[in-house]
Amino acid sequence: MTRTTQLHEEAMELADQGDRLRRRGDAEGAARAFGRALEAEREAAQLESTEPSRSILFRSAAWLALEADQPREAERLAAEGLRSSEVSDRVANELRAVMEVAWGKIRVAA
C-alpha cells in the first residue's frame, strides 16, 4: 500500500468519525476529527502526481476543509486541484462547486 493510499484511508476513517460525532451532537469533537482528516487528505493530495488521482484528492481535501469550518483553506485546495491542465471536466466542476460553497461561507463570515 502506498503512503498516499494510507493517508487517504486514514482521512476517510477520521471523516467517518467526524460524521458520527456530529450526529451525536459533539460539534467540537467533529470539527477536530474533520481537521485531522483534512491534514491527512491534504498530505495525500500533495504527494500524488498523477491525474485524476491528484485532483480527486484535492477535491476531497477541500470538502473536508469545509467540514472543518476552514472555508479559505477549502478555496485554496480547490484552486490547487484545478491547477493541472489534465483535470477532467467532471472533477473540475466539482472543485468549482467546493469553491462556490467556500465563497458563500466566507461572505457570511465577513
PDB file of C-alpha atoms in Angstrom:
ATOM      1  CA  MET A   1       0.000   0.000   0.000  1.00  0.00           C
ATOM      2  CA  THR A   2       1.375   3.413  -0.930  1.00  0.00           C
ATOM      3  CA  ARG A   3       1.761   6.277   1.532  1.00  0.00           C
ATOM      4  CA  THR A   4      -0.880   8.201  -0.432  1.00  0.00           C
ATOM      5  CA  THR A   5      -3.363   5.351  -0.051  1.00  0.00           C
ATOM      6  CA  GLN A   6      -2.600   5.017   3.669  1.00  0.00           C
ATOM      7  CA  LEU A   7      -3.168   8.736   4.215  1.00  0.00           C
ATOM      8  CA  HIS A   8      -6.393   8.706   2.212  1.00  0.00           C
ATOM      9  CA  GLU A   9      -7.758   5.727   4.161  1.00  0.00           C
ATOM     10  CA  GLU A  10      -6.812   7.432   7.437  1.00  0.00           C
ATOM     11  CA  ALA A  11      -8.593  10.589   6.276  1.00  0.00           C
ATOM     12  CA  MET A  12     -11.759   8.668   5.396  1.00  0.00           C
ATOM     13  CA  GLU A  13     -11.776   6.911   8.789  1.00  0.00           C
ATOM     14  CA  LEU A  14     -11.400  10.269  10.542  1.00  0.00           C
ATOM     15  CA  ALA A  15     -14.163  11.776   8.379  1.00  0.00           C
ATOM     16  CA  ASP A  16     -16.460   8.889   9.362  1.00  0.00           C
ATOM     17  CA  GLN A  17     -15.581   9.577  12.988  1.00  0.00           C
ATOM     18  CA  GLY A  18     -16.425  13.249  12.451  1.00  0.00           C
ATOM     19  CA  ASP A  19     -19.811  12.302  10.994  1.00  0.00           C
ATOM     20  CA  ARG A  20     -20.577  10.048  13.969  1.00  0.00           C
ATOM     21  CA  LEU A  21     -19.561  12.747  16.455  1.00  0.00           C
ATOM     22  CA  ARG A  22     -21.682  15.350  14.661  1.00  0.00           C
ATOM     23  CA  ARG A  23     -24.712  13.028  14.728  1.00  0.00           C
ATOM     24  CA  ARG A  24     -24.210  12.647  18.487  1.00  0.00           C
ATOM     25  CA  GLY A  25     -24.198  16.432  18.873  1.00  0.00           C
ATOM     26  CA  ASP A  26     -20.470  16.771  19.596  1.00  0.00           C
ATOM     27  CA  ALA A  27     -19.697  19.660  17.246  1.00  0.00           C
ATOM     28  CA  GLU A  28     -16.289  20.325  18.821  1.00  0.00           C
ATOM     29  CA  GLY A  29     -15.190  16.699  18.543  1.00  0.00           C
ATOM     30  CA  ALA A  30     -16.491  16.519  14.989  1.00  0.00           C
ATOM     31  CA  ALA A  31     -14.532  19.642  13.995  1.00  0.00           C
ATOM     32  CA  ARG A  32     -11.366  18.122  15.468  1.00  0.00           C
ATOM     33  CA  ALA A  33     -11.888  14.840  13.605  1.00  0.00           C
ATOM     34  CA  PHE A  34     -12.575  16.667  10.344  1.00  0.00           C
ATOM     35  CA  GLY A  35      -9.486  18.809  10.910  1.00  0.00           C
ATOM     36  CA  ARG A  36      -7.327  15.706  11.348  1.00  0.00           C
ATOM     37  CA  ALA A  37      -8.949  14.144   8.274  1.00  0.00           C
ATOM     38  CA  LEU A  38      -8.158  17.306   6.346  1.00  0.00           C
ATOM     39  CA  GLU A  39      -4.485  17.143   7.343  1.00  0.00           C
ATOM     40  CA  ALA A  40      -4.173  13.532   6.137  1.00  0.00           C
ATOM     41  CA  GLU A  41      -6.054  14.119   2.872  1.00  0.00           C
ATOM     42  CA  ARG A  42      -4.128  17.321   2.103  1.00  0.00           C
ATOM     43  CA  GLU A  43      -0.848  15.434   2.563  1.00  0.00           C
ATOM     44  CA  ALA A  44      -2.094  12.607   0.327  1.00  0.00           C
ATOM     45  CA  ALA A  45      -3.072  15.123  -2.367  1.00  0.00           C
ATOM     46  CA  GLN A  46       0.300  16.838  -2.187  1.00  0.00           C
ATOM     47  CA  LEU A  47       2.110  13.507  -2.567  1.00  0.00           C
ATOM     48  CA  GLU A  48       0.065  12.419  -5.598  1.00  0.00           C
ATOM     49  CA  SER A  49       1.300  13.500  -9.019  1.00  0.00           C
ATOM     50  CA  THR A  50      -0.906  11.596 -11.464  1.00  0.00           C
ATOM     51  CA  GLU A  51      -4.338  12.585 -12.689  1.00  0.00           C
ATOM     52  CA  PRO A  52      -7.137  12.002 -11.961  1.00  0.00           C
ATOM     53  CA  SER A  53      -5.998  10.864  -8.502  1.00  0.00           C
ATOM     54  CA  ARG A  54      -4.330  14.181  -7.681  1.00  0.00           C
ATOM     55  CA  SER A  55      -7.327  16.392  -8.426  1.00  0.00           C
ATOM     56  CA  ILE A  56      -9.749  13.939  -6.774  1.00  0.00           C
ATOM     57  CA  LEU A  57      -7.694  14.012  -3.576  1.00  0.00           C
ATOM     58  CA  PHE A  58      -7.631  17.821  -3.643  1.00  0.00           C
ATOM     59  CA  ARG A  59     -11.406  17.824  -4.121  1.00  0.00           C
ATOM     60  CA  SER A  60     -11.802  15.547  -1.111  1.00  0.00           C
ATOM     61  CA  ALA A  61      -9.416  17.672   0.969  1.00  0.00           C
ATOM     62  CA  ALA A  62     -11.343  20.812   0.014  1.00  0.00           C
ATOM     63  CA  TRP A  63     -14.658  19.297   1.148  1.00  0.00           C
ATOM     64  CA  LEU A  64     -13.011  18.191   4.391  1.00  0.00           C
ATOM     65  CA  ALA A  65     -11.803  21.755   4.903  1.00  0.00           C
ATOM     66  CA  LEU A  66     -15.422  22.908   4.660  1.00  0.00           C
ATOM     67  CA  GLU A  67     -16.451  20.252   7.187  1.00  0.00           C
ATOM     68  CA  ALA A  68     -13.667  21.523   9.473  1.00  0.00           C
ATOM     69  CA  ASP A  69     -15.033  25.079   9.079  1.00  0.00           C
ATOM     70  CA  GLN A  70     -12.000  26.277   7.133  1.00  0.00           C
ATOM     71  CA  PRO A  71     -13.534  27.851   4.010  1.00  0.00           C
ATOM     72  CA  ARG A  72     -10.394  29.758   2.966  1.00  0.00           C
ATOM     73  CA  GLU A  73      -8.401  26.525   3.048  1.00  0.00           C
ATOM     74  CA  ALA A  74     -11.172  24.835   1.051  1.00  0.00           C
ATOM     75  CA  GLU A  75     -10.880  27.583  -1.559  1.00  0.00           C
ATOM     76  CA  ARG A  76      -7.089  27.206  -1.698  1.00  0.00           C
ATOM     77  CA  LEU A  77      -7.240  23.417  -2.012  1.00  0.00           C
ATOM     78  CA  ALA A  78      -9.883  23.568  -4.743  1.00  0.00           C
ATOM     79  CA  ALA A  79      -7.741  26.046  -6.675  1.00  0.00           C
ATOM     80  CA  GLU A  80      -4.737  23.738  -6.295  1.00  0.00           C
ATOM     81  CA  GLY A  81      -6.830  20.867  -7.611  1.00  0.00           C
ATOM     82  CA  LEU A  82      -7.735  22.919 -10.692  1.00  0.00           C
ATOM     83  CA  ARG A  83      -4.100  23.806 -11.421  1.00  0.00           C
ATOM     84  CA  SER A  84      -3.414  20.830 -13.676  1.00  0.00           C
ATOM     85  CA  SER A  85      -4.444  21.024 -17.322  1.00  0.00           C
ATOM     86  CA  GLU A  86      -5.339  17.314 -17.133  1.00  0.00           C
ATOM     87  CA  VAL A  87      -8.237  17.646 -14.675  1.00  0.00           C
ATOM     88  CA  SER A  88     -11.373  16.070 -16.111  1.00  0.00           C
ATOM     89  CA  ASP A  89     -14.379  18.316 -16.708  1.00  0.00           C
ATOM     90  CA  ARG A  90     -16.399  16.435 -14.089  1.00  0.00           C
ATOM     91  CA  VAL A  91     -13.797  16.839 -11.345  1.00  0.00           C
ATOM     92  CA  ALA A  92     -13.148  20.454 -12.372  1.00  0.00           C
ATOM     93  CA  ASN A  93     -16.858  21.195 -11.978  1.00  0.00           C
ATOM     94  CA  GLU A  94     -16.864  19.529  -8.558  1.00  0.00           C
ATOM     95  CA  LEU A  95     -13.826  21.593  -7.493  1.00  0.00           C
ATOM     96  CA  ARG A  96     -15.616  24.755  -8.643  1.00  0.00           C
ATOM     97  CA  ALA A  97     -18.667  23.701  -6.600  1.00  0.00           C
ATOM     98  CA  VAL A  98     -16.470  23.464  -3.497  1.00  0.00           C
ATOM     99  CA  MET A  99     -15.171  26.961  -4.233  1.00  0.00           C
ATOM    100  CA  GLU A 100     -18.704  28.339  -4.507  1.00  0.00           C
ATOM    101  CA  VAL A 101     -19.672  26.860  -1.138  1.00  0.00           C
ATOM    102  CA  ALA A 102     -16.441  28.192   0.387  1.00  0.00           C
ATOM    103  CA  TRP A 103     -17.093  31.673  -1.024  1.00  0.00           C
ATOM    104  CA  GLY A 104     -20.595  31.631   0.441  1.00  0.00           C
ATOM    105  CA  LYS A 105     -19.207  30.761   3.874  1.00  0.00           C
ATOM    106  CA  ILE A 106     -16.514  33.421   3.569  1.00  0.00           C
ATOM    107  CA  ARG A 107     -19.096  36.086   2.634  1.00  0.00           C
ATOM    108  CA  VAL A 108     -21.332  35.134   5.576  1.00  0.00           C
ATOM    109  CA  ALA A 109     -18.395  35.343   7.988  1.00  0.00           C
ATOM    110  CA  ALA A 110     -17.330  38.776   6.723  1.00  0.00           C
TER     111      ALA A 110
END
